[in-house]
PDB file of C-alpha atoms and ligand atoms in Angstrom:
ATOM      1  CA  UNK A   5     -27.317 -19.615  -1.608  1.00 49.00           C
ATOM      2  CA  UNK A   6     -28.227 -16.151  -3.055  1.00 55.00           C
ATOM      3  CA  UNK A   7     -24.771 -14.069  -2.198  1.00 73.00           C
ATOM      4  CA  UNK A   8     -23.728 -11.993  -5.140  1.00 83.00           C
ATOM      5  CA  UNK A   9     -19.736 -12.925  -4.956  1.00 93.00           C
ATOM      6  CA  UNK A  10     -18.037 -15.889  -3.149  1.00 97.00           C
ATOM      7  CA  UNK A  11     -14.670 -16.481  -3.003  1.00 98.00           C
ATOM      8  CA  UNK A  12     -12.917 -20.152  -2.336  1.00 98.00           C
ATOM      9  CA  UNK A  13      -9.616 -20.490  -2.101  1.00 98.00           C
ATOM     10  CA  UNK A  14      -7.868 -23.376  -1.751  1.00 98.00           C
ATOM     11  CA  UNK A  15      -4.626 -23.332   0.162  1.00 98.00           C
ATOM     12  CA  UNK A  16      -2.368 -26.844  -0.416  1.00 98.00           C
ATOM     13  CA  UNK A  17       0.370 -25.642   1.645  1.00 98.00           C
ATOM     14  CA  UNK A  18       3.387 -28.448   1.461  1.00 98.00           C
ATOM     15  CA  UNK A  19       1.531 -30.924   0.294  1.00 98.00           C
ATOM     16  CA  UNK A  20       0.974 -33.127  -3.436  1.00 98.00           C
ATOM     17  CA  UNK A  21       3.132 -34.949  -5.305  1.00 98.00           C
ATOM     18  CA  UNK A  22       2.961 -34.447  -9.291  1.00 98.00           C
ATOM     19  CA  UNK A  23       0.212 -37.632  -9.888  1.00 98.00           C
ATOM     20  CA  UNK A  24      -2.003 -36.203  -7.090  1.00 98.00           C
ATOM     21  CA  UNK A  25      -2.120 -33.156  -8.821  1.00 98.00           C
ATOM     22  CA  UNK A  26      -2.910 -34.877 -11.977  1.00 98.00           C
ATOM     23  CA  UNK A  27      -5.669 -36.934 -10.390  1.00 98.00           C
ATOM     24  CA  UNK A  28      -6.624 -33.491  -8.303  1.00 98.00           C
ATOM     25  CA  UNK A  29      -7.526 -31.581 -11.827  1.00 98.00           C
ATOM     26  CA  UNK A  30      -8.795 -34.920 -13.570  1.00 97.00           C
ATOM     27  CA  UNK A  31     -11.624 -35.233 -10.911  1.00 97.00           C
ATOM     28  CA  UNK A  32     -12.197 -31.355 -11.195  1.00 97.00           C
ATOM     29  CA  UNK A  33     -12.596 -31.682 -14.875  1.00 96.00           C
ATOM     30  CA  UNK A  34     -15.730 -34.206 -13.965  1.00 96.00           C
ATOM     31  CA  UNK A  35     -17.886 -31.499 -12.254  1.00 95.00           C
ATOM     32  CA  UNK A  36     -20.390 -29.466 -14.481  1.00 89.00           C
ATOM     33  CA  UNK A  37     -19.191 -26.303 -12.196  1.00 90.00           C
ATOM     34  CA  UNK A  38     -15.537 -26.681 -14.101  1.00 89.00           C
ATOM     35  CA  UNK A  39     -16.503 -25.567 -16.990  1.00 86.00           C
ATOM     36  CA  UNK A  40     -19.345 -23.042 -16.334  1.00 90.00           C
ATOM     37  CA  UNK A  41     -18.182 -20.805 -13.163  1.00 91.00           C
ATOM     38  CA  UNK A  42     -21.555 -19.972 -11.632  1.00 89.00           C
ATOM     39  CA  UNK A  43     -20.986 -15.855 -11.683  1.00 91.00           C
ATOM     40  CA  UNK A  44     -21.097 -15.785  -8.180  1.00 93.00           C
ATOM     41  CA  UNK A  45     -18.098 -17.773  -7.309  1.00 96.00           C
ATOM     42  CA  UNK A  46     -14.404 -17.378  -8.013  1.00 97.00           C
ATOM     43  CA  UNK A  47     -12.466 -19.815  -7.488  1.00 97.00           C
ATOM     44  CA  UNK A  48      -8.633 -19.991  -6.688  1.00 98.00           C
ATOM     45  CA  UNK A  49      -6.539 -22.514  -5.843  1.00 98.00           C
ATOM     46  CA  UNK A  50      -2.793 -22.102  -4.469  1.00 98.00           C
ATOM     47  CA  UNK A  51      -0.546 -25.528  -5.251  1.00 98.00           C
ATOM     48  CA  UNK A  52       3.320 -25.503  -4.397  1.00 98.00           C
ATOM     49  CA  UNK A  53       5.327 -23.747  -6.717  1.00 98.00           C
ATOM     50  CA  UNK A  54       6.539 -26.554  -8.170  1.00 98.00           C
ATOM     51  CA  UNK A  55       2.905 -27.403  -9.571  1.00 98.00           C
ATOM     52  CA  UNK A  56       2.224 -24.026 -10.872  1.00 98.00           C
ATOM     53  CA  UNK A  57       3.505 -24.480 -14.440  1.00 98.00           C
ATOM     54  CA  UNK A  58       1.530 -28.064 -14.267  1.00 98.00           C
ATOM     55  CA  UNK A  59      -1.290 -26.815 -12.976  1.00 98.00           C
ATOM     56  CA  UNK A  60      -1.394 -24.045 -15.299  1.00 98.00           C
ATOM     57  CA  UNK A  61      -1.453 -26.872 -18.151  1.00 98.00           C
ATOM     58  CA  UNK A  62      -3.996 -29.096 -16.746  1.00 97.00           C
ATOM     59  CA  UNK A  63      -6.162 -25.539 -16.199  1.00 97.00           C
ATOM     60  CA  UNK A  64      -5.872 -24.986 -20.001  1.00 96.00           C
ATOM     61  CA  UNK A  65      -5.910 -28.317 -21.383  1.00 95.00           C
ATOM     62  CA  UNK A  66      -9.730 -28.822 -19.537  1.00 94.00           C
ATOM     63  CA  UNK A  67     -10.504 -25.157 -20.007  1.00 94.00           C
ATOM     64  CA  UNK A  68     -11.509 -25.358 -16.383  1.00 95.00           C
ATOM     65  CA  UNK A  69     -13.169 -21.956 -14.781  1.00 94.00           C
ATOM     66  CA  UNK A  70     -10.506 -22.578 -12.214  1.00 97.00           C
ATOM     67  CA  UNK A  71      -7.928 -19.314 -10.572  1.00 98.00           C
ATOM     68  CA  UNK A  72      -4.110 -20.224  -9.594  1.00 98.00           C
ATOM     69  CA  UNK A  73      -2.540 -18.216  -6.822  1.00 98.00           C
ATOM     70  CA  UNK A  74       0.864 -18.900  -4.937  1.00 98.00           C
ATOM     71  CA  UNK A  75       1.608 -19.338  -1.326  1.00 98.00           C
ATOM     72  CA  UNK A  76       3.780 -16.788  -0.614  1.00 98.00           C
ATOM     73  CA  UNK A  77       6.397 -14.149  -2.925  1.00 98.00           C
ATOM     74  CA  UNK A  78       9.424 -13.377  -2.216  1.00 98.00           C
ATOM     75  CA  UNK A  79      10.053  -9.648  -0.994  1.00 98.00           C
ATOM     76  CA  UNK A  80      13.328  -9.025  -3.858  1.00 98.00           C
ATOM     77  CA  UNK A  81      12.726  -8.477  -7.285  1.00 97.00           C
ATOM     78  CA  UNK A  82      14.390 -11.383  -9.545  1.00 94.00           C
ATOM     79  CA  UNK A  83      18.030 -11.394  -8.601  1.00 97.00           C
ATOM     80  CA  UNK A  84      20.908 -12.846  -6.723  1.00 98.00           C
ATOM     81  CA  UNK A  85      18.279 -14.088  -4.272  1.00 98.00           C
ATOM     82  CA  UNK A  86      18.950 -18.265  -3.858  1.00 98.00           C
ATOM     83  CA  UNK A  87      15.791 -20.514  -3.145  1.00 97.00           C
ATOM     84  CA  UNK A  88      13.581 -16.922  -3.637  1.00 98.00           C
ATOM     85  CA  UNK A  89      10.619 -16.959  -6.395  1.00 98.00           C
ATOM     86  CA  UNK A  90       9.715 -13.117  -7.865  1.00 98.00           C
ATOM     87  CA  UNK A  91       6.461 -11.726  -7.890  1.00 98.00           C
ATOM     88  CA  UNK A  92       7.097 -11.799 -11.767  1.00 98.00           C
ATOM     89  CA  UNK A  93       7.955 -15.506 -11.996  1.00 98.00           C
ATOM     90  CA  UNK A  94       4.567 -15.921  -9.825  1.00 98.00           C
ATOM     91  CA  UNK A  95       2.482 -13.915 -12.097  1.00 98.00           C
ATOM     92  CA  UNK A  96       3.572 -15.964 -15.400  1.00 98.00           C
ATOM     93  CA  UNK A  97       0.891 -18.241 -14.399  1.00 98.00           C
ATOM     94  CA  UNK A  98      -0.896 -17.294 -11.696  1.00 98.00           C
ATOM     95  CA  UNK A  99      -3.274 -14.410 -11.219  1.00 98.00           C
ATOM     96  CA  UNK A 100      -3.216 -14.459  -7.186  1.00 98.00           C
ATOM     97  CA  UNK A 101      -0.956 -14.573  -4.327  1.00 98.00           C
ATOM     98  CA  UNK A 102      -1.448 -15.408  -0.840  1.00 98.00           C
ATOM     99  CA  UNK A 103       1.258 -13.651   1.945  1.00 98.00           C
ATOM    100  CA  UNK A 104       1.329 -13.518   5.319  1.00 98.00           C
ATOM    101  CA  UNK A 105      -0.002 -16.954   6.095  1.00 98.00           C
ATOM    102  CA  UNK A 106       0.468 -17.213   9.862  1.00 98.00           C
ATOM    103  CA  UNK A 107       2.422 -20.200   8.947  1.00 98.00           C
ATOM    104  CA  UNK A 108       5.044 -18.394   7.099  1.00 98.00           C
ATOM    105  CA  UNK A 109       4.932 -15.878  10.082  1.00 97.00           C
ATOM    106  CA  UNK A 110       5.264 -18.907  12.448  1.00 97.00           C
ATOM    107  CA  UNK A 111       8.192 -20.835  11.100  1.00 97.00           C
ATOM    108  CA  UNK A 112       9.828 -18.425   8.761  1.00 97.00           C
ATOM    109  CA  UNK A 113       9.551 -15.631  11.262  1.00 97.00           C
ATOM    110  CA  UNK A 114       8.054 -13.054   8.562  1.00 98.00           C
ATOM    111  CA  UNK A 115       6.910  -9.668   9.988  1.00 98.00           C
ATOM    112  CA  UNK A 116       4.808  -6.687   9.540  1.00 97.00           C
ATOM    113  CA  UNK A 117       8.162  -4.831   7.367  1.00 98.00           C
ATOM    114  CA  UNK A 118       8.930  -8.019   5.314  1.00 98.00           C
ATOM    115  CA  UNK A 119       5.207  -8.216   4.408  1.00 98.00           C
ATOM    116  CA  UNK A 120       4.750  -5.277   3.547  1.00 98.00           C
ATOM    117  CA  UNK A 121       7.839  -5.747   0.837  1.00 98.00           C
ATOM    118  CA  UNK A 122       6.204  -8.517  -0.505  1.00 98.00           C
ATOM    119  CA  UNK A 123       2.675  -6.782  -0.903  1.00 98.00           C
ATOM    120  CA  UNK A 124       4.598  -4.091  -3.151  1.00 98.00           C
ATOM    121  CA  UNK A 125       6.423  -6.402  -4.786  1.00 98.00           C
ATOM    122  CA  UNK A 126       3.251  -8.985  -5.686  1.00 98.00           C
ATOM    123  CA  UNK A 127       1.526  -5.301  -6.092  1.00 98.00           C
ATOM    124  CA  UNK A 128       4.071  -3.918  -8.542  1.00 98.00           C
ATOM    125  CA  UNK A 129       3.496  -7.229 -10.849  1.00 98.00           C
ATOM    126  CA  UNK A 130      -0.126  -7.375 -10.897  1.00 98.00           C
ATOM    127  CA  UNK A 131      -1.142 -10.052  -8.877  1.00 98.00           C
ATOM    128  CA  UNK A 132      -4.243  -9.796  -6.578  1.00 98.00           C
ATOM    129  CA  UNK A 133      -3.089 -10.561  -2.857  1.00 98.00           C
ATOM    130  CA  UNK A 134      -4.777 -12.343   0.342  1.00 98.00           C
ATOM    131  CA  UNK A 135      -3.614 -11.389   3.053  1.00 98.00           C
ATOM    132  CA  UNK A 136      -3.911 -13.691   6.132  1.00 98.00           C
ATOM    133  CA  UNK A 137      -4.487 -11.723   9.532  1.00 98.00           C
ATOM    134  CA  UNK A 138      -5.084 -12.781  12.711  1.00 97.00           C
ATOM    135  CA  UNK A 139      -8.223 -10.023  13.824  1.00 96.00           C
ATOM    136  CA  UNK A 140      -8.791  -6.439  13.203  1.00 96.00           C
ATOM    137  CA  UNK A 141      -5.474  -5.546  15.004  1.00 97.00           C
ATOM    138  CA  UNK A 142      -2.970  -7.125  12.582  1.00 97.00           C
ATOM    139  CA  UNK A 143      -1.612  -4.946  10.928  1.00 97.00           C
ATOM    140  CA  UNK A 144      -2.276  -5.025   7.103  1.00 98.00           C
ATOM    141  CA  UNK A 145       0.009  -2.793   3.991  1.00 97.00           C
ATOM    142  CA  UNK A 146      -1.715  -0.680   1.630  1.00 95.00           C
ATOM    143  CA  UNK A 147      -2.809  -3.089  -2.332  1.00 94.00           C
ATOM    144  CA  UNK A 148      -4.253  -5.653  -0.229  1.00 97.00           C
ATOM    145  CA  UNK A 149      -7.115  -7.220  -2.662  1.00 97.00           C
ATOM    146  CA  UNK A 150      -8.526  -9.737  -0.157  1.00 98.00           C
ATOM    147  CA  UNK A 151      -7.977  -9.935   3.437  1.00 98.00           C
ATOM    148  CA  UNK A 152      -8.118 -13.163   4.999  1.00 98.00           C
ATOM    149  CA  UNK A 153      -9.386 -13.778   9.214  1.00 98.00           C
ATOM    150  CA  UNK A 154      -7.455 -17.169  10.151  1.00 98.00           C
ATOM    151  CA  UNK A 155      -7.252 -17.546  13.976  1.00 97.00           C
ATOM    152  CA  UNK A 156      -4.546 -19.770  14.645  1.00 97.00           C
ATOM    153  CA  UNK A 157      -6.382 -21.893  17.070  1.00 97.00           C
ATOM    154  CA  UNK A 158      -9.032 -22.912  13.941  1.00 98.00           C
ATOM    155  CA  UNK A 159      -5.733 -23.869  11.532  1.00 97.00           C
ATOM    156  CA  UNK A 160      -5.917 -27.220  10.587  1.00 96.00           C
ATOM    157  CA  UNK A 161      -7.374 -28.515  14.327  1.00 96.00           C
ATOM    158  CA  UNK A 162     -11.360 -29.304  13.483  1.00 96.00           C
ATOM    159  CA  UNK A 163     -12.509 -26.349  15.854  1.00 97.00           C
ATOM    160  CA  UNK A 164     -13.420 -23.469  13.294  1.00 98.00           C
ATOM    161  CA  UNK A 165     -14.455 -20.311  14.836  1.00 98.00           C
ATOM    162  CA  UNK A 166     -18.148 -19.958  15.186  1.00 98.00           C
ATOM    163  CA  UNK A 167     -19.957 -17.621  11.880  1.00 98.00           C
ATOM    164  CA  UNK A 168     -21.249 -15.566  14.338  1.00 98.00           C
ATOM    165  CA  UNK A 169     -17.983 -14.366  15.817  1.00 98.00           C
ATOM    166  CA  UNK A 170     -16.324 -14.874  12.416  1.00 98.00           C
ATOM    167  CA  UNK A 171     -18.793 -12.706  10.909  1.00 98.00           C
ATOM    168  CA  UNK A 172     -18.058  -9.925  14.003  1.00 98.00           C
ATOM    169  CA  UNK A 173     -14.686  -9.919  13.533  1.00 98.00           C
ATOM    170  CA  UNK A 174     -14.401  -9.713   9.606  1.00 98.00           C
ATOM    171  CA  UNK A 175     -17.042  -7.058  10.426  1.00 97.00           C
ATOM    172  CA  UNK A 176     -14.207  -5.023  12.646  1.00 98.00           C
ATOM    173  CA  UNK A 177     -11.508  -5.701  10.308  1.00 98.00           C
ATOM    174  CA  UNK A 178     -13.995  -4.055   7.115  1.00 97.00           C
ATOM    175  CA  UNK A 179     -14.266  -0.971   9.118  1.00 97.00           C
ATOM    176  CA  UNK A 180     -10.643  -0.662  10.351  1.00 96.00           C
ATOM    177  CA  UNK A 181      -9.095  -1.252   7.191  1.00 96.00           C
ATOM    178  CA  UNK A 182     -11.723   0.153   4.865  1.00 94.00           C
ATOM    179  CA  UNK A 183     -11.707  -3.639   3.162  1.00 95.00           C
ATOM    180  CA  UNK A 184     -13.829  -4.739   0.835  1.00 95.00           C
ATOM    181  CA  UNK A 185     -13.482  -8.248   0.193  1.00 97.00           C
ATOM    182  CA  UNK A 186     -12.820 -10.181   3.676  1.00 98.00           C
ATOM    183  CA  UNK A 187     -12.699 -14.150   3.945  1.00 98.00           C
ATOM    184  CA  UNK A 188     -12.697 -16.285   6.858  1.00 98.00           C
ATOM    185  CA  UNK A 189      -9.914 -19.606   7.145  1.00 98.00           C
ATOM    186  CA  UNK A 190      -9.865 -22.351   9.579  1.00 98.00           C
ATOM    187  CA  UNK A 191     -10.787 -25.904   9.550  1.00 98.00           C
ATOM    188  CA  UNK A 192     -13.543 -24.658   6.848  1.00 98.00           C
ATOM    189  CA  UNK A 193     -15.417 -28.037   5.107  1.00 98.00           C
ATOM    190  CA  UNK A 194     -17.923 -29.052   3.399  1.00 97.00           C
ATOM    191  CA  UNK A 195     -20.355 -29.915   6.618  1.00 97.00           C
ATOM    192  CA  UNK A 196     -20.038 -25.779   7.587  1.00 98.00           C
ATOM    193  CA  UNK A 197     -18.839 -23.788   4.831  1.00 98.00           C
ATOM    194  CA  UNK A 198     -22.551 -22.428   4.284  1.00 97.00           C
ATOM    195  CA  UNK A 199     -23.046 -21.321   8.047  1.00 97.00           C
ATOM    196  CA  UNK A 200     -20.162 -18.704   6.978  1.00 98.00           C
ATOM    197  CA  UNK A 201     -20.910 -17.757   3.410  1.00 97.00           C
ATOM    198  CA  UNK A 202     -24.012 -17.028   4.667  1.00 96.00           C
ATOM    199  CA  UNK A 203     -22.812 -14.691   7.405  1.00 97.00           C
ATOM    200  CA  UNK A 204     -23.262 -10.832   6.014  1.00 97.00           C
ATOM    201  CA  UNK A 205     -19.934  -9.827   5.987  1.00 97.00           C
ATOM    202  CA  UNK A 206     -18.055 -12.941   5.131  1.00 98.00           C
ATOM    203  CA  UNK A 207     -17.200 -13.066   1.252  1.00 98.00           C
ATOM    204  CA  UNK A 208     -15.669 -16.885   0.891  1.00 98.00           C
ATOM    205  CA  UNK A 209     -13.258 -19.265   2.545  1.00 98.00           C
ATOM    206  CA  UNK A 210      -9.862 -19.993   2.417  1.00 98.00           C
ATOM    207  CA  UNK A 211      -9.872 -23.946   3.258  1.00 98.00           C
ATOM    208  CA  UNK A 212      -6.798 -25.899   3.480  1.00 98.00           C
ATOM    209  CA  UNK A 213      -6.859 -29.377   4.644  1.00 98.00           C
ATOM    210  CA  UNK A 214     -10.047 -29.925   2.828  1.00 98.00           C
ATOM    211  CA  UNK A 215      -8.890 -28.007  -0.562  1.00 98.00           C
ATOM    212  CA  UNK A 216      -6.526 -31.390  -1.094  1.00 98.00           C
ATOM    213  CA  UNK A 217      -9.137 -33.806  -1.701  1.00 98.00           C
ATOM    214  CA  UNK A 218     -11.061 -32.810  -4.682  1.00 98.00           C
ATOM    215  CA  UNK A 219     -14.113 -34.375  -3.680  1.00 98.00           C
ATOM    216  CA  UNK A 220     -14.491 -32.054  -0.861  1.00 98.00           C
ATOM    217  CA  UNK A 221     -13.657 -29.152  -2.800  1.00 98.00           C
ATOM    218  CA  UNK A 222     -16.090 -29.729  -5.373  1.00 97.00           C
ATOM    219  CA  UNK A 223     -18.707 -30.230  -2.703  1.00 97.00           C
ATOM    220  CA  UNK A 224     -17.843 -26.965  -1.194  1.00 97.00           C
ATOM    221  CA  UNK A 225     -17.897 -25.316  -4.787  1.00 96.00           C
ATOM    222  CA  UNK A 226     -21.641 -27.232  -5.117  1.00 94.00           C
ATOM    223  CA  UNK A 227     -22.870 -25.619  -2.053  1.00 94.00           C
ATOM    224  CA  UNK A 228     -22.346 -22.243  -2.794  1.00 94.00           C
ATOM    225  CA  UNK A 229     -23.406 -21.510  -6.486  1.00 86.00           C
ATOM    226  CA  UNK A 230     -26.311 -19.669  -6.893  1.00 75.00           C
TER     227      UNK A 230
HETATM  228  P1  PGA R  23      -7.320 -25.573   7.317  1.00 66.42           P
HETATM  229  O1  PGA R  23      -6.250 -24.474   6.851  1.00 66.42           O
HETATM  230  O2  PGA R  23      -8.534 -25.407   6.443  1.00 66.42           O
HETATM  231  O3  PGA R  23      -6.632 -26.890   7.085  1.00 66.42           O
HETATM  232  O4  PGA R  23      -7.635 -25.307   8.736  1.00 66.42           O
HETATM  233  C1  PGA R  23      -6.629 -23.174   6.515  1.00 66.42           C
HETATM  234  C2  PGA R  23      -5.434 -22.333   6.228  1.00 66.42           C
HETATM  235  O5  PGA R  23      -4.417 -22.472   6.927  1.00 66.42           O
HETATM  236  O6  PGA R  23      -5.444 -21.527   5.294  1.00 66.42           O
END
């Protein structure tokens, strides 16, 4: 694997409790890779919330070569804004931000204006945003750092999309939106995350399911350094 920059970026969604996060970084901390970040690869990795601060810790305390991002932001500035967390309150430990997960557009109905607030906000404060589209059409606010192709379909069901169409589409969706840095998301794993890192216009992955067990991320982290 020769590609000059590779993103990974694990996305835990609702999922951990504060041991498995524990034993998540512990195993981490094992892997030569954790230490030494092969300049190729950045590596990010988006826990609930709640596990930020933690995380953040354990990061520090193994002086791992490891990224935090958060899941979403809200789209107020700190305030009178119940159950909301600030782009601010984000960036206190965290350098990255995912938004428009088609799971937040799914069941928290979040749309193309609401998005867009939360881009400026996460903008305004610094952090460096993924945005989660569904092709070239959706559309996408101006800051956007990384853009991220997740077909629905490929969420969390086993059936990725093939490189090849992966690679057309992130292709379409560089041109349309100028982008620089596009990643593909969708039942990504150890067993195919090379057929689309090597793909010319795919820059990393965005794997869920198979971010949670360490093992698996580590093997995907394995795979790609130069
Ligand atoms: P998955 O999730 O890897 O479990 O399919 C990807 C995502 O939703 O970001």
């Amino acid at each position: 694997m020769t590609k000059d920059k590779i993103y990974i970026i694990g996305n835990w969604k609702s999922n951990k409790n504060r041991q498995e996060v524990k034993d998540w970084f512990a195993f981490i901390a094992t892997q030569d890779f954790s230490k030494a970040m092969p300049e190729n690869l950045t590596i990010v990795v988006c826990p609930p919330f709640t596990y930020l601060s933690l995380s953040r810790v354990l990061i520090a305390e193994g002086k791992l070569t490891l990224n935090l991002g958060g899941q979403d932001v809200s789209p107020f500035k700190e305030g009178a804004y119940t159950g909301e967390v600030s782009a601010s309150m984000i960036k206190e430990y965290a350098d990255f931000c995912i938004i428009g997960h088609s799971e937040r557009r799914k069941n928290f109905a979040e749309n193309d204006d609401l998005l867009a607030e939360k881009v400026k906000r996460a903008k305004e404060t610094g952090l460096k945003i993924i945005f989660c589209v569904q092709d070239e059409n959706t559309f996408v606010p101006p800051g956007v750092d990384i853009i991220a192709y997740e077909p629905i379909w490929a969420i969390g069901s086993g059936k990725p999309d093939t490189p090849e169409n992966a690679n057309k589409v992130i292709g379409a969706i560089k041109q349309r939106h100028q982008a620089k840095v596009v990643i593909y998301g969708g039942s990504v794993s150890p067993d195919n995350i090379l057929s689309f890192v090597s793909m010319e216009h795919i820059d990393g992955v965005l794997p869920g399911g198979a971010s949670l067990d360490p093992v698996k991320f580590a093997q995907m982290i394995s795979q790609c350094k130069k």
